[in-house]
């Protein structure tokens, strides 16, 4: 029958390469291995939904490549020093500062937000990378890369006495190759004072110390005391952990220019082959519009997690094709909840039918074909839901549903969903969760009516009844949500 997981054929994975604007067969640099670098956070503040989507996209990729038998090495950097981090640190030392962390050192601010990112990743089941290097831990590697560029005639110390070192974009004939731009059509690089540059488009490899910056945010170098440029950091760390040539470089679409263009230029100009593939994930919008705090159409990962379980948020953020725009609407999380909890309910009902060894649970060929074809998640999810429907039909008919159960679990697991599900009876799950949710939403609808009529006593009494049952209600702009107390 079509629902039976079949033995997978020869592995031929194909990905869209942003550098060539084409889908190409994946041929690893080292047979049997996949080495991936993707840009992580600049830890200057709370993570936004785009940060989390990017990390989740490359988590899905790494999980699938491991399932396909590759030894996967992932590197996700932490940019723990940059202009905005330093500016926030300086601001916190001002007498008028009214924030929660006065006189916070730049490195303490960076580490505090790094931990916030780590909690968000962990909450959504995003696996830690193989290596997660911090920029400040790789200053010697950056010196070495700068010197190679100077020796090859592609970098120069600033023409003034600023202590900056710049990449000479006109010295490298391939500059602009990633984004297919002519140097003459590019905007000026705004990362340093143009007075020290040969060309206003030249970008900073090393930034000399400026008066007013924290004195601890600078290192002695052959070109004067200072700190690294943003683009240099990633090239140095990718080279250290993955070598001069590796398989995939990834990140958000907004990083293609100037960040990834500059990474590619400085690494290849220094003599490295760098990445075989460039993979970029799309942006997240709000009802078709770019998210903007100024117009109030934003939603953060924290706000999503206040409205829905981590399982639902992960499912939603990972449900679109990675290259497409993910458009958030106020109904998005509810739609995602309904979809993924059907899968969870089926797995909870069939847990005793699964093969005892998870390695014996295999994904269907149609699912594998979808992910091998440039990580086509929507097609893969269609297979997941079709198999879930077929499995429920088998249960209703009293026939053997074990093959469906094994297939659905394998698909959900490779997408990183099973670890966030309640399948062992330790909490409300499956049909139990749906029944409880329906009852509570009935109460919440009655409470909303009472609030609309300004009957605060009734509304408070309903909330207290739920609280006594161990249920917390949170009121928000999109309505009320509930969660079970730990």
Coordinates of C-alpha atoms in Angstrom, one line a residue:
X1 CA 0.0 0.0 0.0
X2 CA 1.2 3.6 -0.7
X3 CA 1.4 4.4 3.0
X4 CA 4.1 1.9 3.8
X5 CA 7.5 3.4 4.4
X6 CA 9.8 2.1 1.6
X7 CA 13.5 1.6 1.4
X8 CA 15.0 4.9 0.4
X9 CA 16.8 5.0 -2.9
X10 CA 20.2 6.6 -3.8
X11 CA 20.6 9.9 -2.0
X12 CA 20.6 12.8 -4.4
X13 CA 20.0 16.1 -2.6
X14 CA 19.6 19.3 -4.5
X15 CA 19.7 22.9 -3.2
X16 CA 19.2 26.3 -4.6
X17 CA 22.5 28.1 -4.7
X18 CA 22.1 31.9 -4.3
X19 CA 25.5 32.5 -5.9
X20 CA 24.5 30.9 -9.2
X21 CA 20.7 31.4 -8.9
X22 CA 20.2 27.7 -9.8
X23 CA 19.3 24.4 -8.1
X24 CA 22.4 22.1 -8.1
X25 CA 23.1 18.6 -6.9
X26 CA 24.8 18.5 -3.5
X27 CA 28.3 17.0 -3.8
X28 CA 30.1 17.2 -0.5
X29 CA 33.6 18.5 -0.3
X30 CA 34.4 15.5 1.9
X31 CA 32.5 12.3 0.9
X32 CA 29.9 11.4 3.6
X33 CA 30.3 14.8 5.4
X34 CA 28.3 18.0 5.3
X35 CA 29.9 21.1 6.8
X36 CA 27.6 24.1 7.3
X37 CA 28.2 27.6 8.5
X38 CA 25.3 29.9 9.1
X39 CA 25.2 33.4 10.6
X40 CA 24.0 33.6 14.2
X41 CA 23.0 36.5 16.4
X42 CA 24.5 39.8 17.0
X43 CA 23.7 39.8 20.7
X44 CA 22.6 43.4 21.2
X45 CA 19.0 42.8 22.2
X46 CA 16.2 40.3 22.4
X47 CA 15.8 37.9 19.4
X48 CA 13.3 38.8 16.8
X49 CA 11.2 36.2 14.8
X50 CA 13.6 36.4 11.8
X51 CA 16.5 35.3 14.0
X52 CA 14.6 32.3 15.2
X53 CA 13.3 31.4 11.7
X54 CA 16.8 31.3 10.3
X55 CA 18.1 29.1 13.1
X56 CA 15.1 26.8 12.7
X57 CA 15.6 26.5 8.9
X58 CA 19.2 25.4 9.3
X59 CA 18.3 23.1 12.1
X60 CA 15.8 21.3 9.8
X61 CA 18.5 21.1 7.1
X62 CA 21.1 19.6 9.5
X63 CA 18.5 17.1 10.9
X64 CA 17.6 15.9 7.4
X65 CA 21.2 15.5 6.3
X66 CA 22.0 13.5 9.4
X67 CA 19.0 11.3 8.6
X68 CA 20.3 10.8 5.1
X69 CA 23.6 9.5 6.6
X70 CA 25.9 12.5 6.4
X71 CA 28.2 13.4 9.3
X72 CA 27.1 16.9 9.8
X73 CA 29.2 19.7 11.3
X74 CA 27.4 23.0 12.0
X75 CA 28.9 26.3 13.0
X76 CA 26.7 29.2 14.2
X77 CA 28.6 32.2 15.3
X78 CA 27.9 34.7 18.0
X79 CA 28.8 38.3 17.2
X80 CA 29.5 39.6 20.7
X81 CA 31.1 42.9 19.7
X82 CA 29.8 45.5 17.3
X83 CA 28.9 49.2 17.2
X84 CA 25.4 48.8 18.6
X85 CA 26.6 46.6 21.6
X86 CA 29.1 49.2 22.5
X87 CA 26.6 52.1 22.0
X88 CA 24.2 50.4 24.4
X89 CA 26.9 49.8 26.9
X90 CA 28.0 53.5 26.8
X91 CA 24.3 54.6 27.1
X92 CA 23.9 52.5 30.3
X93 CA 26.7 54.5 32.0
X94 CA 25.0 57.8 31.5
X95 CA 23.5 59.5 34.6
X96 CA 20.1 59.8 32.8
X97 CA 19.9 56.1 32.0
X98 CA 16.7 54.6 33.3
X99 CA 17.1 50.9 32.2
X100 CA 17.3 47.8 34.3
X101 CA 21.1 47.3 33.9
X102 CA 23.0 50.5 34.7
X103 CA 26.8 50.7 34.1
X104 CA 26.7 47.4 32.3
X105 CA 29.9 46.4 30.6
X106 CA 29.7 45.7 26.9
X107 CA 30.7 42.0 27.3
X108 CA 28.2 41.5 30.1
X109 CA 25.4 42.9 27.9
X110 CA 26.4 40.7 25.1
X111 CA 26.5 37.6 27.3
X112 CA 23.2 38.4 28.9
X113 CA 21.5 38.5 25.5
X114 CA 23.4 35.5 24.3
X115 CA 21.7 33.5 27.0
X116 CA 18.3 34.9 26.0
X117 CA 18.9 33.6 22.4
X118 CA 20.1 30.2 23.8
X119 CA 16.9 29.9 25.8
X120 CA 14.7 30.7 22.8
X121 CA 16.6 28.1 20.6
X122 CA 16.2 25.4 23.3
X123 CA 12.6 26.2 24.0
X124 CA 11.8 25.5 20.3
X125 CA 13.9 22.4 20.1
X126 CA 16.6 23.8 17.9
X127 CA 19.7 21.7 18.4
X128 CA 22.9 23.4 19.5
X129 CA 25.4 23.7 16.7
X130 CA 28.6 21.6 16.7
X131 CA 30.5 24.8 17.4
X132 CA 29.2 28.2 18.5
X133 CA 32.2 30.5 18.4
X134 CA 32.2 34.0 19.7
X135 CA 33.9 36.7 17.6
X136 CA 36.0 38.0 20.5
X137 CA 37.6 34.6 20.9
X138 CA 39.2 34.6 17.4
X139 CA 41.2 37.8 17.2
X140 CA 44.5 36.0 16.2
X141 CA 42.7 34.3 13.3
X142 CA 41.4 37.7 12.2
X143 CA 45.0 39.2 12.3
X144 CA 46.2 36.4 10.1
X145 CA 43.4 36.9 7.5
X146 CA 44.0 40.7 7.4
X147 CA 47.7 40.2 6.8
X148 CA 47.1 37.7 4.0
X149 CA 44.8 40.3 2.3
X150 CA 47.4 43.1 2.7
X151 CA 50.2 40.8 1.3
X152 CA 48.0 40.0 -1.7
X153 CA 47.3 43.6 -2.4
X154 CA 43.6 43.5 -1.5
X155 CA 43.7 45.5 1.8
X156 CA 45.4 48.6 3.1
X157 CA 45.7 50.6 6.4
X158 CA 43.6 53.8 6.4
X159 CA 45.0 56.8 4.6
X160 CA 44.4 58.9 7.8
X161 CA 45.6 58.0 11.3
X162 CA 42.4 56.3 12.4
X163 CA 44.0 52.8 12.7
X164 CA 41.4 51.3 10.4
X165 CA 42.2 48.7 7.8
X166 CA 40.0 48.4 4.7
X167 CA 39.3 45.9 2.0
X168 CA 40.0 47.4 -1.5
X169 CA 36.9 46.4 -3.4
X170 CA 38.3 47.5 -6.8
X171 CA 41.3 45.2 -6.3
X172 CA 39.1 42.1 -6.5
X173 CA 37.6 41.6 -9.9
X174 CA 34.9 39.2 -8.5
X175 CA 33.5 41.7 -6.0
X176 CA 29.8 41.7 -6.4
X177 CA 29.6 38.2 -7.7
X178 CA 27.2 36.9 -5.0
X179 CA 24.6 39.6 -5.5
X180 CA 25.4 40.1 -9.2
X181 CA 26.1 43.8 -8.8
X182 CA 28.7 46.2 -10.4
X183 CA 30.9 48.0 -7.9
X184 CA 29.9 51.3 -9.5
X185 CA 26.2 50.6 -8.7
X186 CA 26.8 49.8 -5.1
X187 CA 26.0 52.1 -2.2
X188 CA 28.9 53.4 -0.1
X189 CA 30.0 51.4 2.9
X190 CA 28.9 53.3 6.0
X191 CA 31.0 51.3 8.5
X192 CA 33.8 53.8 8.9
X193 CA 34.8 57.4 8.1
X194 CA 35.3 57.6 4.3
X195 CA 38.2 60.0 4.7
X196 CA 40.6 57.1 5.3
X197 CA 39.4 55.1 2.2
X198 CA 40.6 54.9 -1.3
X199 CA 37.0 54.3 -2.4
X200 CA 33.9 55.0 -0.3
X201 CA 32.7 51.4 -1.0
X202 CA 35.8 49.9 0.7
X203 CA 34.7 48.2 3.9
X204 CA 36.4 47.9 7.3
X205 CA 38.4 44.8 8.2
X206 CA 39.8 46.4 11.4
X207 CA 38.3 49.4 13.2
X208 CA 40.7 51.7 15.1
X209 CA 39.8 52.6 18.7
X210 CA 37.6 55.8 18.9
X211 CA 37.4 58.2 21.9
X212 CA 34.4 57.4 24.1
X213 CA 34.3 53.7 23.3
X214 CA 34.9 51.3 26.2
X215 CA 38.7 50.9 26.6
X216 CA 38.2 47.1 27.1
X217 CA 36.6 46.8 23.6
X218 CA 39.9 47.1 21.8
X219 CA 42.9 44.8 21.1
X220 CA 46.5 45.7 20.2
X221 CA 47.2 44.9 16.6
X222 CA 49.9 45.5 14.0
X223 CA 47.8 48.4 12.7
X224 CA 47.0 50.0 16.0
X225 CA 44.6 49.3 18.9
X226 CA 41.1 48.5 17.8
X227 CA 38.5 45.8 17.1
X228 CA 37.4 43.6 14.1
X229 CA 34.9 44.5 11.4
X230 CA 31.7 42.6 11.3
X231 CA 32.4 40.8 8.0
X232 CA 35.9 39.8 8.9
X233 CA 34.7 37.9 12.0
X234 CA 32.6 35.4 10.1
X235 CA 35.3 34.7 7.5
X236 CA 37.9 34.0 10.2
X237 CA 35.6 31.7 12.2
X238 CA 34.3 29.8 9.2
X239 CA 37.8 29.2 8.1
X240 CA 39.0 28.0 11.5
X241 CA 36.2 25.5 12.1
X242 CA 35.4 24.3 8.5
X243 CA 38.6 24.9 6.5
X244 CA 39.3 26.8 3.4
X245 CA 36.5 25.1 1.5
X246 CA 33.3 23.8 2.9
X247 CA 29.8 22.9 1.8
X248 CA 27.2 25.4 2.7
X249 CA 27.1 29.0 4.0
X250 CA 23.6 30.1 5.2
X251 CA 21.7 33.0 6.7
X252 CA 18.8 35.3 6.3
X253 CA 18.2 36.9 2.9
X254 CA 18.8 40.4 4.4
X255 CA 22.5 39.3 5.0
X256 CA 23.3 38.8 1.3
X257 CA 24.5 42.3 0.9
X258 CA 26.7 43.6 2.2
X259 CA 27.6 41.0 4.8
X260 CA 27.8 37.8 2.7
X261 CA 29.1 39.6 -0.3
X262 CA 31.9 41.0 1.8
X263 CA 32.6 37.6 3.4
X264 CA 32.9 36.0 0.0
X265 CA 35.2 38.7 -1.3
X266 CA 37.7 38.8 1.5
X267 CA 37.9 35.0 1.9
X268 CA 38.4 34.3 -1.8
X269 CA 40.7 37.2 -2.2
X270 CA 42.8 35.7 0.6
X271 CA 43.1 32.5 -1.3
X272 CA 40.3 30.4 0.2
X273 CA 37.6 28.6 -1.9
X274 CA 35.1 29.2 0.9
X275 CA 31.5 27.9 0.4
X276 CA 30.2 25.6 -2.3
X277 CA 26.6 26.7 -1.7
X278 CA 25.0 29.8 -0.4
X279 CA 21.5 29.2 1.1
X280 CA 19.4 32.1 2.2
X281 CA 16.1 31.9 4.1
X282 CA 13.2 34.4 3.4
X283 CA 11.9 37.1 5.7
X284 CA 8.9 37.1 8.1
X285 CA 6.2 39.6 7.4
X286 CA 3.0 40.7 9.2
X287 CA -0.1 40.4 7.0
X288 CA 2.0 41.1 3.9
X289 CA 3.9 44.1 5.3
X290 CA 7.4 44.3 6.6
X291 CA 7.4 44.2 10.4
X292 CA 8.1 47.6 12.0
X293 CA 8.0 48.7 15.6
X294 CA 7.2 52.2 14.5
X295 CA 3.8 51.1 13.0
X296 CA 3.2 48.4 15.6
X297 CA 3.0 45.3 13.3
X298 CA 5.5 43.1 15.0
X299 CA 5.4 39.9 17.0
X300 CA 8.3 38.5 18.9
X301 CA 9.2 34.9 19.7
X302 CA 8.3 35.6 23.3
X303 CA 4.8 36.9 22.3
X304 CA 4.3 33.8 20.1
X305 CA 5.2 31.5 23.0
X306 CA 2.7 33.4 25.2
X307 CA 0.0 32.5 22.7
X308 CA 0.9 28.9 21.8
X309 CA 3.0 25.9 22.9
X310 CA 6.6 25.6 21.7
X311 CA 5.4 22.7 19.5
X312 CA 3.0 25.0 17.7
X313 CA 5.4 27.9 17.3
X314 CA 8.1 25.6 15.9
X315 CA 5.6 24.0 13.5
X316 CA 4.5 27.4 12.3
X317 CA 7.9 29.0 11.9
X318 CA 9.1 25.9 10.0
X319 CA 6.1 25.3 7.8
X320 CA 6.9 27.4 4.7
X321 CA 9.6 26.8 2.1
X322 CA 12.8 28.2 3.5
X323 CA 13.3 30.6 0.5
X324 CA 9.8 32.0 0.7
X325 CA 8.4 34.8 2.8
X326 CA 6.6 33.5 5.9
X327 CA 3.6 35.8 6.4
X328 CA 2.2 36.0 10.0
X329 CA -1.4 36.7 10.6
X330 CA -3.4 36.8 13.9
X331 CA -4.9 33.4 13.0
X332 CA -1.6 31.8 12.0
X333 CA -0.8 30.1 15.4
X334 CA -4.3 28.8 15.8
X335 CA -4.2 27.2 12.3
X336 CA -0.8 25.7 13.1
X337 CA -2.1 24.4 16.5
X338 CA -5.0 22.6 14.8
X339 CA -2.7 21.1 12.2
X340 CA 0.1 19.8 14.4
X341 CA -2.1 18.6 17.3
X342 CA -3.9 16.3 14.9
X343 CA -0.5 14.7 14.3
X344 CA 0.2 14.7 18.0
X345 CA -3.1 13.1 18.8
X346 CA -2.6 10.3 16.3
X347 CA 0.9 9.5 17.7
X348 CA -0.4 9.5 21.2
X349 CA -3.1 7.0 20.2
X350 CA -0.7 4.7 18.4
X351 CA 2.4 4.9 20.7
X352 CA 2.1 1.2 21.5
X353 CA 2.0 0.3 17.8
X354 CA 5.4 1.7 16.9
X355 CA 8.6 -0.3 16.4
X356 CA 10.5 -0.4 19.7
X357 CA 13.7 0.8 18.0
X358 CA 13.3 4.3 16.6
X359 CA 15.9 3.4 13.9
X360 CA 13.4 1.1 12.4
X361 CA 10.9 3.9 11.9
X362 CA 11.4 5.2 8.3
X363 CA 10.0 8.2 6.4
X364 CA 8.0 7.5 3.3
X365 CA 9.7 8.0 -0.1
X366 CA 7.5 10.9 -1.1
X367 CA 8.5 12.8 2.1
X368 CA 12.2 12.0 1.4
X369 CA 11.8 13.2 -2.2
X370 CA 10.3 16.5 -1.0
X371 CA 13.2 17.3 1.4
X372 CA 15.9 16.1 -1.1
X373 CA 14.4 18.7 -3.5
X374 CA 15.7 21.9 -2.0
X375 CA 14.1 21.2 1.4
X376 CA 10.5 21.5 0.2
X377 CA 8.9 21.5 3.6
X378 CA 5.3 22.3 2.4
X379 CA 5.4 19.1 0.2
X380 CA 6.8 17.1 3.1
X381 CA 4.1 18.4 5.4
X382 CA 1.5 17.4 2.9
X383 CA 2.8 13.8 3.2
X384 CA 2.9 14.0 7.0
X385 CA -0.8 15.1 7.1
X386 CA -1.9 12.6 4.4
X387 CA -0.3 9.7 6.4
X388 CA -1.9 11.0 9.6
X389 CA -5.4 11.0 8.0
X390 CA -4.8 7.5 6.6
X391 CA -3.7 6.3 10.0
X392 CA -6.7 7.7 11.7
X393 CA -8.9 6.0 9.1
X394 CA -7.2 2.7 9.8
X395 CA -7.8 3.2 13.5
X396 CA -11.5 3.9 12.9
X397 CA -11.8 0.8 10.7
X398 CA -10.1 -1.4 13.3
X399 CA -7.3 -2.3 10.9
X400 CA -3.5 -2.3 11.5
X401 CA -2.2 1.3 11.8
X402 CA 1.3 0.5 12.8
X403 CA 2.9 1.3 9.5
X404 CA 1.3 4.7 9.5
X405 CA 2.3 5.3 13.1
X406 CA 6.0 4.5 12.4
X407 CA 6.0 6.7 9.3
X408 CA 4.3 9.7 11.0
X409 CA 6.6 9.5 13.9
X410 CA 9.7 9.3 11.7
X411 CA 8.6 12.4 9.7
X412 CA 7.7 14.4 12.8
X413 CA 10.9 13.4 14.4
X414 CA 13.1 14.4 11.5
X415 CA 11.4 17.8 11.6
X416 CA 12.3 18.2 15.2
X417 CA 8.6 18.0 16.5
X418 CA 8.4 14.9 18.5
X419 CA 10.6 16.2 21.4
X420 CA 8.0 19.0 21.9
X421 CA 5.0 16.6 21.9
X422 CA 3.3 15.1 24.9
X423 CA 3.1 11.4 23.8
X424 CA 3.7 9.5 27.0
X425 CA 0.8 10.4 29.2
X426 CA 2.8 12.9 31.2
X427 CA 0.6 15.8 30.2
X428 CA -2.5 16.6 28.2
X429 CA -1.9 15.4 24.7
X430 CA -3.7 14.2 21.6
X431 CA -7.5 13.8 22.0
X432 CA -7.2 14.7 25.7
X433 CA -5.6 18.0 25.0
X434 CA -8.1 18.8 22.3
X435 CA -11.0 18.0 24.6
X436 CA -9.5 20.1 27.4
X437 CA -8.8 23.0 25.0
X438 CA -12.4 23.0 23.7
X439 CA -13.8 23.1 27.3
X440 CA -11.4 25.9 28.3
X441 CA -12.1 28.0 25.2
X442 CA -15.8 27.7 25.9
X443 CA -15.1 29.3 29.3
X444 CA -12.8 31.9 27.8
X445 CA -15.5 32.9 25.3
X446 CA -18.0 33.4 28.1
X447 CA -15.4 35.3 30.0
X448 CA -14.7 37.5 26.9
X449 CA -18.4 38.3 26.7
X450 CA -18.5 39.2 30.4
X451 CA -15.5 41.5 29.9
X452 CA -17.1 43.1 26.9
X453 CA -20.2 43.9 29.1
X454 CA -17.9 45.2 31.8
X455 CA -19.1 42.4 34.2
X456 CA -15.7 42.3 35.8
X457 CA -16.9 40.2 38.8
X458 CA -18.0 37.3 36.5
X459 CA -14.9 37.6 34.4
X460 CA -12.6 37.4 37.4
X461 CA -14.6 34.5 38.9
X462 CA -14.1 32.5 35.7
X463 CA -10.4 33.2 35.7
X464 CA -10.2 32.1 39.4
X465 CA -12.0 28.9 38.6
X466 CA -9.5 28.1 35.9
X467 CA -6.6 29.1 38.2
X468 CA -7.9 26.7 40.9
X469 CA -7.7 23.9 38.3
X470 CA -4.0 24.7 37.6
X471 CA -4.7 26.7 34.4
X472 CA -3.2 30.2 33.8
X473 CA -5.0 32.6 31.6
X474 CA -3.1 35.4 29.8
X475 CA -5.0 38.3 28.2
X476 CA -3.5 39.9 25.1
X477 CA -4.3 42.0 22.1
X478 CA -5.4 38.9 20.1
X479 CA -7.6 37.6 22.9
X480 CA -6.9 35.2 25.9
X481 CA -4.7 32.2 25.9
X482 CA -4.2 29.4 28.5
X483 CA -1.5 27.1 29.7
X484 CA -1.2 24.4 32.4
X485 CA 0.9 25.4 35.4
X486 CA 4.1 23.4 35.7

